[in-house]
């Protein structure tokens, strides 16, 4: 099994569910977990809007916890605890904590200590962990630490202590070096789930009668790629490595440019395919945005698009700490010559509103 090879611990095919992309898996799991407004799900901020949108559709409650930008967008246990305690004091039944690792939109790759801290907290509060790990092969600094791999290691170190943990781990063909975004394929693995709950997950999945067959074939190719000694391995490895190194090169070039731009700060690229820099804009720019009924980072993103054709997403679209401004950019576009266009625009924007 591919999960066994990744983590070094056994995986049972009976607990792995194919889905039409990770988004479909998220939808399935949240539908099974959420009852009504009294159900709370801990969501990292900034976050991929799939989670808040799905919770709104289900009339459930988002319990936000801010990631720590000063620690390269890592998790902060005190912040998680405060968010949990505030929600429970308001009568919310908090059932699950979501972690996105590597992060979207932040590009952060969580350390093993961060993952352990989340597991410990979830175990204390009897929370399901939903691990969105679709960028697990996009890591440029250190290594990817899967929640399942760390959980199994903690169970080995502390027999009996973490046996009641419930984990759902999601993966997708849309991301990584495969990048087949148009084909909706993925899977989620359930670890430690109550059999009655898992029976309801199975029932919910069974409603979707028309499986995306081609996408399921791509999932198989993603999790069981050519191995060394097989005829296609050399070409596969060359293409895979080429894509990975191209992403790393563009991420590094973009980060270097951001570090030279006035009023911009950006953590070192760690993973996923995004950077999420902080921008500090002049007051005149803030006032101009207000006059147009926009957020300041939205004004910045629109003017960047008009001037360069480069599309970035305002940080306000993902949630951000009060009083801060960001934007999310990818480094998927080939080459690095377009990076200079952002630098030039930024200087002109700052001069315009200085």
mmCIF file of C-alpha atoms in Angstrom:
data_model
loop_
_atom_site.group_PDB
_atom_site.id
_atom_site.type_symbol
_atom_site.label_atom_id
_atom_site.label_comp_id
_atom_site.label_asym_id
_atom_site.label_seq_id
_atom_site.Cartn_x
_atom_site.Cartn_y
_atom_site.Cartn_z
ATOM 1 C CA UNK A 1 0.000 0.000 0.000
ATOM 2 C CA UNK A 2 1.298 3.524 -0.836
ATOM 3 C CA UNK A 3 0.418 4.879 2.635
ATOM 4 C CA UNK A 4 2.455 2.052 4.165
ATOM 5 C CA UNK A 5 5.466 2.994 2.072
ATOM 6 C CA UNK A 6 5.146 6.672 2.965
ATOM 7 C CA UNK A 7 4.742 6.262 6.718
ATOM 8 C CA UNK A 8 6.407 2.945 7.452
ATOM 9 C CA UNK A 9 3.234 1.718 9.185
ATOM 10 C CA UNK A 10 0.555 -0.601 7.765
ATOM 11 C CA UNK A 11 -2.496 0.751 5.924
ATOM 12 C CA UNK A 12 -5.746 -1.177 5.542
ATOM 13 C CA UNK A 13 -7.433 -0.813 2.107
ATOM 14 C CA UNK A 14 -10.826 -1.248 3.825
ATOM 15 C CA UNK A 15 -10.381 2.201 5.404
ATOM 16 C CA UNK A 16 -9.282 4.047 2.250
ATOM 17 C CA UNK A 17 -12.013 5.773 0.230
ATOM 18 C CA UNK A 18 -11.626 7.050 -3.319
ATOM 19 C CA UNK A 19 -13.143 10.482 -3.878
ATOM 20 C CA UNK A 20 -13.676 12.962 -6.701
ATOM 21 C CA UNK A 21 -10.753 15.061 -5.499
ATOM 22 C CA UNK A 22 -9.906 15.975 -1.923
ATOM 23 C CA UNK A 23 -12.723 18.559 -1.946
ATOM 24 C CA UNK A 24 -15.271 15.772 -2.311
ATOM 25 C CA UNK A 25 -13.650 13.972 0.626
ATOM 26 C CA UNK A 26 -13.833 17.114 2.774
ATOM 27 C CA UNK A 27 -17.501 17.505 1.874
ATOM 28 C CA UNK A 28 -18.230 13.876 2.804
ATOM 29 C CA UNK A 29 -16.477 14.084 6.164
ATOM 30 C CA UNK A 30 -18.009 17.410 7.182
ATOM 31 C CA UNK A 31 -21.487 16.195 6.201
ATOM 32 C CA UNK A 32 -21.076 13.188 8.485
ATOM 33 C CA UNK A 33 -19.612 15.190 11.397
ATOM 34 C CA UNK A 34 -21.806 18.293 11.395
ATOM 35 C CA UNK A 35 -25.330 18.429 12.816
ATOM 36 C CA UNK A 36 -26.246 22.116 12.904
ATOM 37 C CA UNK A 37 -24.998 25.478 14.187
ATOM 38 C CA UNK A 38 -24.034 23.829 17.478
ATOM 39 C CA UNK A 39 -21.281 21.801 15.736
ATOM 40 C CA UNK A 40 -17.883 23.490 15.613
ATOM 41 C CA UNK A 41 -14.848 22.734 13.454
ATOM 42 C CA UNK A 42 -11.447 24.291 14.234
ATOM 43 C CA UNK A 43 -10.121 25.847 11.008
ATOM 44 C CA UNK A 44 -6.665 27.417 10.483
ATOM 45 C CA UNK A 45 -6.578 31.073 9.444
ATOM 46 C CA UNK A 46 -5.562 31.909 6.784
ATOM 47 C CA UNK A 47 -7.337 28.944 5.194
ATOM 48 C CA UNK A 48 -8.465 27.522 1.889
ATOM 49 C CA UNK A 49 -12.101 28.805 1.666
ATOM 50 C CA UNK A 50 -13.476 25.320 0.897
ATOM 51 C CA UNK A 51 -13.828 24.717 4.642
ATOM 52 C CA UNK A 52 -15.701 27.849 5.666
ATOM 53 C CA UNK A 53 -17.911 27.642 2.586
ATOM 54 C CA UNK A 54 -18.856 24.009 3.294
ATOM 55 C CA UNK A 55 -19.544 24.784 6.951
ATOM 56 C CA UNK A 56 -21.761 27.697 5.918
ATOM 57 C CA UNK A 57 -23.691 25.381 3.575
ATOM 58 C CA UNK A 58 -24.134 22.863 6.403
ATOM 59 C CA UNK A 59 -25.117 25.621 8.860
ATOM 60 C CA UNK A 60 -22.265 24.526 11.134
ATOM 61 C CA UNK A 61 -19.823 26.787 12.989
ATOM 62 C CA UNK A 62 -16.285 27.665 11.935
ATOM 63 C CA UNK A 63 -13.999 28.003 14.966
ATOM 64 C CA UNK A 64 -10.988 29.892 13.587
ATOM 65 C CA UNK A 65 -7.463 29.642 14.974
ATOM 66 C CA UNK A 66 -4.740 31.926 13.642
ATOM 67 C CA UNK A 67 -1.481 30.463 12.385
ATOM 68 C CA UNK A 68 1.722 32.122 13.631
ATOM 69 C CA UNK A 69 3.275 34.192 10.854
ATOM 70 C CA UNK A 70 6.335 34.934 13.009
ATOM 71 C CA UNK A 71 7.069 31.176 13.044
ATOM 72 C CA UNK A 72 6.764 30.669 9.275
ATOM 73 C CA UNK A 73 2.987 30.120 9.591
ATOM 74 C CA UNK A 74 3.308 27.250 12.047
ATOM 75 C CA UNK A 75 0.583 26.231 14.491
ATOM 76 C CA UNK A 76 0.440 27.917 17.902
ATOM 77 C CA UNK A 77 -0.981 25.663 20.598
ATOM 78 C CA UNK A 78 -2.011 28.526 22.908
ATOM 79 C CA UNK A 79 -4.011 30.102 20.076
ATOM 80 C CA UNK A 80 -5.730 26.783 19.331
ATOM 81 C CA UNK A 81 -6.591 26.309 23.016
ATOM 82 C CA UNK A 82 -8.052 29.827 23.317
ATOM 83 C CA UNK A 83 -10.198 29.346 20.207
ATOM 84 C CA UNK A 84 -11.435 25.989 21.489
ATOM 85 C CA UNK A 85 -12.192 27.309 24.981
ATOM 86 C CA UNK A 86 -14.008 30.378 23.635
ATOM 87 C CA UNK A 87 -16.199 28.199 21.396
ATOM 88 C CA UNK A 88 -17.034 25.659 24.099
ATOM 89 C CA UNK A 89 -17.860 28.477 26.538
ATOM 90 C CA UNK A 90 -20.409 29.666 23.962
ATOM 91 C CA UNK A 91 -22.007 26.216 23.891
ATOM 92 C CA UNK A 92 -20.392 25.007 20.669
ATOM 93 C CA UNK A 93 -19.709 21.262 20.391
ATOM 94 C CA UNK A 94 -16.229 21.351 18.824
ATOM 95 C CA UNK A 95 -15.727 18.005 17.088
ATOM 96 C CA UNK A 96 -12.763 18.327 14.749
ATOM 97 C CA UNK A 97 -9.568 20.247 14.054
ATOM 98 C CA UNK A 98 -8.425 20.797 10.459
ATOM 99 C CA UNK A 99 -4.759 21.144 9.564
ATOM 100 C CA UNK A 100 -3.558 21.917 6.041
ATOM 101 C CA UNK A 101 0.001 20.670 5.624
ATOM 102 C CA UNK A 102 1.784 21.867 3.567
ATOM 103 C CA UNK A 103 -0.325 24.979 3.862
ATOM 104 C CA UNK A 104 -2.693 26.702 1.478
ATOM 105 C CA UNK A 105 -2.398 29.699 1.171
ATOM 106 C CA UNK A 106 0.701 29.996 3.381
ATOM 107 C CA UNK A 107 3.038 27.432 1.807
ATOM 108 C CA UNK A 108 4.151 26.364 5.310
ATOM 109 C CA UNK A 109 5.419 22.845 5.968
ATOM 110 C CA UNK A 110 4.684 21.882 9.576
ATOM 111 C CA UNK A 111 7.456 20.557 11.778
ATOM 112 C CA UNK A 112 7.116 17.223 13.551
ATOM 113 C CA UNK A 113 6.807 19.115 16.854
ATOM 114 C CA UNK A 114 3.853 21.109 15.471
ATOM 115 C CA UNK A 115 2.123 17.911 14.329
ATOM 116 C CA UNK A 116 2.753 16.239 17.694
ATOM 117 C CA UNK A 117 1.290 19.232 19.531
ATOM 118 C CA UNK A 118 -1.908 19.099 17.453
ATOM 119 C CA UNK A 119 -2.233 15.345 18.031
ATOM 120 C CA UNK A 120 -1.779 15.786 21.785
ATOM 121 C CA UNK A 121 -4.397 18.525 21.929
ATOM 122 C CA UNK A 122 -6.880 16.576 19.799
ATOM 123 C CA UNK A 123 -6.380 13.528 22.008
ATOM 124 C CA UNK A 124 -7.042 15.547 25.183
ATOM 125 C CA UNK A 125 -10.240 17.078 23.762
ATOM 126 C CA UNK A 126 -11.479 14.000 21.878
ATOM 127 C CA UNK A 127 -11.316 15.782 18.504
ATOM 128 C CA UNK A 128 -11.145 14.224 15.071
ATOM 129 C CA UNK A 129 -8.127 15.433 13.089
ATOM 130 C CA UNK A 130 -8.820 16.209 9.447
ATOM 131 C CA UNK A 131 -5.413 16.357 7.746
ATOM 132 C CA UNK A 132 -5.497 18.055 4.353
ATOM 133 C CA UNK A 133 -2.191 16.754 2.978
ATOM 134 C CA UNK A 134 -2.682 17.263 -0.753
ATOM 135 C CA UNK A 135 0.661 19.112 -1.123
ATOM 136 C CA UNK A 136 2.672 16.397 0.617
ATOM 137 C CA UNK A 137 5.153 16.014 -2.254
ATOM 138 C CA UNK A 138 5.630 19.803 -2.579
ATOM 139 C CA UNK A 139 8.214 20.303 0.166
ATOM 140 C CA UNK A 140 11.336 22.431 -0.337
ATOM 141 C CA UNK A 141 12.631 22.746 3.238
ATOM 142 C CA UNK A 142 13.013 19.748 5.541
ATOM 143 C CA UNK A 143 10.602 16.858 5.030
ATOM 144 C CA UNK A 144 6.883 16.199 5.060
ATOM 145 C CA UNK A 145 5.530 14.817 8.339
ATOM 146 C CA UNK A 146 2.213 13.061 7.806
ATOM 147 C CA UNK A 147 -0.199 13.118 10.734
ATOM 148 C CA UNK A 148 -0.678 9.377 10.441
ATOM 149 C CA UNK A 149 3.054 8.685 10.506
ATOM 150 C CA UNK A 150 3.567 10.881 13.577
ATOM 151 C CA UNK A 151 0.466 9.456 15.295
ATOM 152 C CA UNK A 152 1.641 5.880 14.783
ATOM 153 C CA UNK A 153 5.057 6.790 16.189
ATOM 154 C CA UNK A 154 3.417 8.404 19.238
ATOM 155 C CA UNK A 155 1.244 5.317 19.733
ATOM 156 C CA UNK A 156 4.381 3.188 19.590
ATOM 157 C CA UNK A 157 6.141 5.403 22.165
ATOM 158 C CA UNK A 158 3.111 5.595 24.502
ATOM 159 C CA UNK A 159 1.159 2.312 24.330
ATOM 160 C CA UNK A 160 -2.557 2.844 24.912
ATOM 161 C CA UNK A 161 -2.434 6.648 25.260
ATOM 162 C CA UNK A 162 -3.521 7.567 21.728
ATOM 163 C CA UNK A 163 -5.578 4.486 20.844
ATOM 164 C CA UNK A 164 -8.855 6.427 20.714
ATOM 165 C CA UNK A 165 -7.551 8.990 18.199
ATOM 166 C CA UNK A 166 -9.629 9.470 15.030
ATOM 167 C CA UNK A 167 -7.856 10.790 11.938
ATOM 168 C CA UNK A 168 -8.935 11.445 8.352
ATOM 169 C CA UNK A 169 -6.055 12.060 5.937
ATOM 170 C CA UNK A 170 -6.756 13.425 2.437
ATOM 171 C CA UNK A 171 -4.746 13.397 -0.776
ATOM 172 C CA UNK A 172 -5.435 14.416 -4.375
ATOM 173 C CA UNK A 173 -4.130 14.085 -7.939
ATOM 174 C CA UNK A 174 -4.639 17.835 -8.442
ATOM 175 C CA UNK A 175 -1.469 18.812 -6.624
ATOM 176 C CA UNK A 176 2.084 17.593 -6.179
ATOM 177 C CA UNK A 177 4.145 16.833 -9.268
ATOM 178 C CA UNK A 178 1.158 15.166 -10.955
ATOM 179 C CA UNK A 179 -0.962 18.318 -11.094
ATOM 180 C CA UNK A 180 -3.960 16.846 -12.946
ATOM 181 C CA UNK A 181 -6.334 19.581 -11.786
ATOM 182 C CA UNK A 182 -8.976 18.940 -14.445
ATOM 183 C CA UNK A 183 -9.361 15.304 -13.411
ATOM 184 C CA UNK A 184 -11.183 15.008 -10.099
ATOM 185 C CA UNK A 185 -9.474 12.211 -8.221
ATOM 186 C CA UNK A 186 -8.241 11.627 -4.701
ATOM 187 C CA UNK A 187 -8.700 9.562 -1.570
ATOM 188 C CA UNK A 188 -9.022 9.800 2.171
ATOM 189 C CA UNK A 189 -7.869 7.294 4.746
ATOM 190 C CA UNK A 190 -9.754 6.852 8.024
ATOM 191 C CA UNK A 191 -7.674 5.890 11.052
ATOM 192 C CA UNK A 192 -9.235 4.805 14.342
ATOM 193 C CA UNK A 193 -12.805 5.785 13.442
ATOM 194 C CA UNK A 194 -15.710 4.315 15.376
ATOM 195 C CA UNK A 195 -17.192 1.514 13.179
ATOM 196 C CA UNK A 196 -20.684 3.009 13.359
ATOM 197 C CA UNK A 197 -19.423 6.399 12.205
ATOM 198 C CA UNK A 198 -17.379 4.822 9.418
ATOM 199 C CA UNK A 199 -20.455 2.897 8.305
ATOM 200 C CA UNK A 200 -22.183 6.236 7.787
ATOM 201 C CA UNK A 201 -19.189 7.550 5.824
ATOM 202 C CA UNK A 202 -19.419 4.441 3.623
ATOM 203 C CA UNK A 203 -23.146 5.011 3.180
ATOM 204 C CA UNK A 204 -22.614 8.666 2.226
ATOM 205 C CA UNK A 205 -19.898 7.780 -0.310
ATOM 206 C CA UNK A 206 -22.155 5.078 -1.796
ATOM 207 C CA UNK A 207 -24.714 7.712 -2.787
ATOM 208 C CA UNK A 208 -22.292 8.943 -5.475
ATOM 209 C CA UNK A 209 -23.005 6.290 -8.079
ATOM 210 C CA UNK A 210 -21.009 7.684 -11.035
ATOM 211 C CA UNK A 211 -17.346 7.304 -10.105
ATOM 212 C CA UNK A 212 -14.788 9.302 -12.176
ATOM 213 C CA UNK A 213 -13.088 6.195 -13.579
ATOM 214 C CA UNK A 214 -10.219 7.908 -15.443
ATOM 215 C CA UNK A 215 -9.413 9.938 -12.346
ATOM 216 C CA UNK A 216 -9.328 6.757 -10.253
ATOM 217 C CA UNK A 217 -6.793 5.342 -12.705
ATOM 218 C CA UNK A 218 -4.708 8.491 -12.192
ATOM 219 C CA UNK A 219 -4.888 8.028 -8.411
ATOM 220 C CA UNK A 220 -3.397 4.559 -8.914
ATOM 221 C CA UNK A 221 -0.586 6.024 -11.042
ATOM 222 C CA UNK A 222 0.093 8.724 -8.438
ATOM 223 C CA UNK A 223 0.329 6.372 -5.452
ATOM 224 C CA UNK A 224 2.143 3.593 -7.331
ATOM 225 C CA UNK A 225 4.598 5.373 -9.656
ATOM 226 C CA UNK A 226 7.308 3.542 -11.622
ATOM 227 C CA UNK A 227 9.968 2.060 -9.368
ATOM 228 C CA UNK A 228 13.707 1.895 -9.852
ATOM 229 C CA UNK A 229 14.579 -0.916 -12.260
ATOM 230 C CA UNK A 230 11.285 -0.679 -14.171
ATOM 231 C CA UNK A 231 11.404 0.412 -17.843
ATOM 232 C CA UNK A 232 9.687 3.794 -17.393
ATOM 233 C CA UNK A 233 11.392 4.784 -14.141
ATOM 234 C CA UNK A 234 14.251 6.783 -15.686
ATOM 235 C CA UNK A 235 11.939 9.016 -17.735
ATOM 236 C CA UNK A 236 9.441 9.347 -14.875
ATOM 237 C CA UNK A 237 12.140 10.331 -12.385
ATOM 238 C CA UNK A 238 13.602 12.878 -14.817
ATOM 239 C CA UNK A 239 10.221 14.544 -15.394
ATOM 240 C CA UNK A 240 9.186 14.404 -11.718
ATOM 241 C CA UNK A 241 12.491 15.848 -10.513
ATOM 242 C CA UNK A 242 12.403 18.499 -13.238
ATOM 243 C CA UNK A 243 8.976 19.731 -12.136
ATOM 244 C CA UNK A 244 10.000 19.762 -8.462
ATOM 245 C CA UNK A 245 13.238 21.643 -9.067
ATOM 246 C CA UNK A 246 11.460 24.097 -11.389
ATOM 247 C CA UNK A 247 8.984 24.914 -8.625
ATOM 248 C CA UNK A 248 11.814 25.325 -6.121
ATOM 249 C CA UNK A 249 13.726 27.640 -8.478
ATOM 250 C CA UNK A 250 10.716 29.868 -9.126
ATOM 251 C CA UNK A 251 9.772 29.930 -5.432
ATOM 252 C CA UNK A 252 13.302 31.036 -4.522
ATOM 253 C CA UNK A 253 13.349 33.753 -7.214
ATOM 254 C CA UNK A 254 9.970 35.088 -6.109
ATOM 255 C CA UNK A 255 10.960 35.058 -2.430
ATOM 256 C CA UNK A 256 14.196 36.913 -3.214
ATOM 257 C CA UNK A 257 12.209 39.572 -5.095
ATOM 258 C CA UNK A 258 9.712 40.004 -2.252
ATOM 259 C CA UNK A 259 12.558 40.492 0.238
ATOM 260 C CA UNK A 260 13.790 43.441 -1.837
ATOM 261 C CA UNK A 261 10.394 45.142 -2.171
ATOM 262 C CA UNK A 262 9.470 48.068 0.063
ATOM 263 C CA UNK A 263 7.031 47.172 2.829
ATOM 264 C CA UNK A 264 6.936 43.463 1.924
ATOM 265 C CA UNK A 265 7.912 40.569 4.197
ATOM 266 C CA UNK A 266 7.746 36.921 3.217
ATOM 267 C CA UNK A 267 8.637 33.662 4.937
ATOM 268 C CA UNK A 268 11.075 31.350 3.189
ATOM 269 C CA UNK A 269 9.247 29.028 0.748
ATOM 270 C CA UNK A 270 8.747 25.695 2.484
ATOM 271 C CA UNK A 271 6.137 23.766 0.537
ATOM 272 C CA UNK A 272 2.898 23.642 -1.463
ATOM 273 C CA UNK A 273 2.953 25.993 -4.468
ATOM 274 C CA UNK A 274 2.286 29.330 -2.791
ATOM 275 C CA UNK A 275 3.861 32.286 -1.057
ATOM 276 C CA UNK A 276 1.775 34.514 1.236
ATOM 277 C CA UNK A 277 3.722 37.739 1.812
ATOM 278 C CA UNK A 278 2.730 40.552 4.162
ATOM 279 C CA UNK A 279 2.353 43.927 2.444
ATOM 280 C CA UNK A 280 2.302 47.322 4.154
ATOM 281 C CA UNK A 281 0.574 49.908 1.999
ATOM 282 C CA UNK A 282 0.573 53.714 2.288
ATOM 283 C CA UNK A 283 -2.455 55.373 3.896
ATOM 284 C CA UNK A 284 -3.438 56.950 0.579
ATOM 285 C CA UNK A 285 -3.766 53.451 -0.895
ATOM 286 C CA UNK A 286 -5.932 52.368 2.045
ATOM 287 C CA UNK A 287 -8.128 55.447 1.568
ATOM 288 C CA UNK A 288 -8.371 54.857 -2.199
ATOM 289 C CA UNK A 289 -9.501 51.276 -1.558
ATOM 290 C CA UNK A 290 -12.145 52.441 0.907
ATOM 291 C CA UNK A 291 -13.442 54.949 -1.636
ATOM 292 C CA UNK A 292 -13.957 52.065 -4.087
ATOM 293 C CA UNK A 293 -15.547 49.823 -1.438
ATOM 294 C CA UNK A 294 -12.589 47.417 -1.564
ATOM 295 C CA UNK A 295 -10.123 45.995 0.923
ATOM 296 C CA UNK A 296 -6.608 47.499 0.463
ATOM 297 C CA UNK A 297 -5.086 44.160 -0.584
ATOM 298 C CA UNK A 298 -7.927 43.739 -3.088
ATOM 299 C CA UNK A 299 -7.095 47.145 -4.634
ATOM 300 C CA UNK A 300 -3.452 46.082 -4.861
ATOM 301 C CA UNK A 301 -4.309 42.753 -6.522
ATOM 302 C CA UNK A 302 -6.654 44.371 -9.090
ATOM 303 C CA UNK A 303 -4.106 46.999 -10.070
ATOM 304 C CA UNK A 304 -1.368 44.350 -10.343
ATOM 305 C CA UNK A 305 -3.607 42.328 -12.679
ATOM 306 C CA UNK A 306 -4.399 45.383 -14.824
ATOM 307 C CA UNK A 307 -0.739 46.446 -15.056
ATOM 308 C CA UNK A 308 0.955 43.080 -15.574
ATOM 309 C CA UNK A 309 -1.625 40.374 -16.275
ATOM 310 C CA UNK A 310 -0.400 38.570 -13.145
ATOM 311 C CA UNK A 311 -3.223 37.365 -10.905
ATOM 312 C CA UNK A 312 -2.711 37.144 -7.142
ATOM 313 C CA UNK A 313 -5.408 36.585 -4.524
ATOM 314 C CA UNK A 314 -5.938 39.150 -1.731
ATOM 315 C CA UNK A 315 -5.225 37.813 1.739
ATOM 316 C CA UNK A 316 -8.647 39.009 2.844
ATOM 317 C CA UNK A 317 -10.086 36.178 0.756
ATOM 318 C CA UNK A 318 -8.440 33.613 3.054
ATOM 319 C CA UNK A 319 -8.761 35.352 6.409
ATOM 320 C CA UNK A 320 -5.886 37.192 8.048
ATOM 321 C CA UNK A 321 -5.050 38.701 11.427
ATOM 322 C CA UNK A 322 -6.689 42.056 12.070
ATOM 323 C CA UNK A 323 -4.601 44.985 10.878
ATOM 324 C CA UNK A 324 -2.539 42.925 8.417
ATOM 325 C CA UNK A 325 -2.565 42.705 4.630
ATOM 326 C CA UNK A 326 -1.317 39.860 2.433
ATOM 327 C CA UNK A 327 -1.696 38.298 -0.965
ATOM 328 C CA UNK A 328 -1.275 34.727 -2.154
ATOM 329 C CA UNK A 329 0.709 34.005 -5.281
ATOM 330 C CA UNK A 330 1.652 30.755 -6.951
ATOM 331 C CA UNK A 331 4.940 30.007 -8.684
ATOM 332 C CA UNK A 332 3.472 27.647 -11.272
ATOM 333 C CA UNK A 333 4.057 29.822 -14.343
ATOM 334 C CA UNK A 334 7.181 28.689 -16.240
ATOM 335 C CA UNK A 335 10.316 30.815 -16.184
ATOM 336 C CA UNK A 336 11.215 33.614 -13.778
ATOM 337 C CA UNK A 337 11.216 36.663 -16.059
ATOM 338 C CA UNK A 338 7.696 37.585 -14.908
ATOM 339 C CA UNK A 339 8.972 38.110 -11.360
ATOM 340 C CA UNK A 340 10.508 41.414 -12.450
ATOM 341 C CA UNK A 341 7.083 42.656 -13.537
ATOM 342 C CA UNK A 342 5.823 42.356 -9.948
ATOM 343 C CA UNK A 343 8.844 44.248 -8.603
ATOM 344 C CA UNK A 344 8.349 47.068 -11.132
ATOM 345 C CA UNK A 345 4.612 47.306 -10.445
ATOM 346 C CA UNK A 346 5.118 47.369 -6.690
ATOM 347 C CA UNK A 347 7.565 50.264 -6.868
ATOM 348 C CA UNK A 348 5.186 52.237 -9.112
ATOM 349 C CA UNK A 349 2.229 51.462 -6.810
ATOM 350 C CA UNK A 350 4.100 52.660 -3.722
ATOM 351 C CA UNK A 351 5.233 55.836 -5.496
ATOM 352 C CA UNK A 352 1.691 56.515 -6.730
ATOM 353 C CA UNK A 353 0.198 56.419 -3.219
ATOM 354 C CA UNK A 354 3.170 57.620 -1.193
#
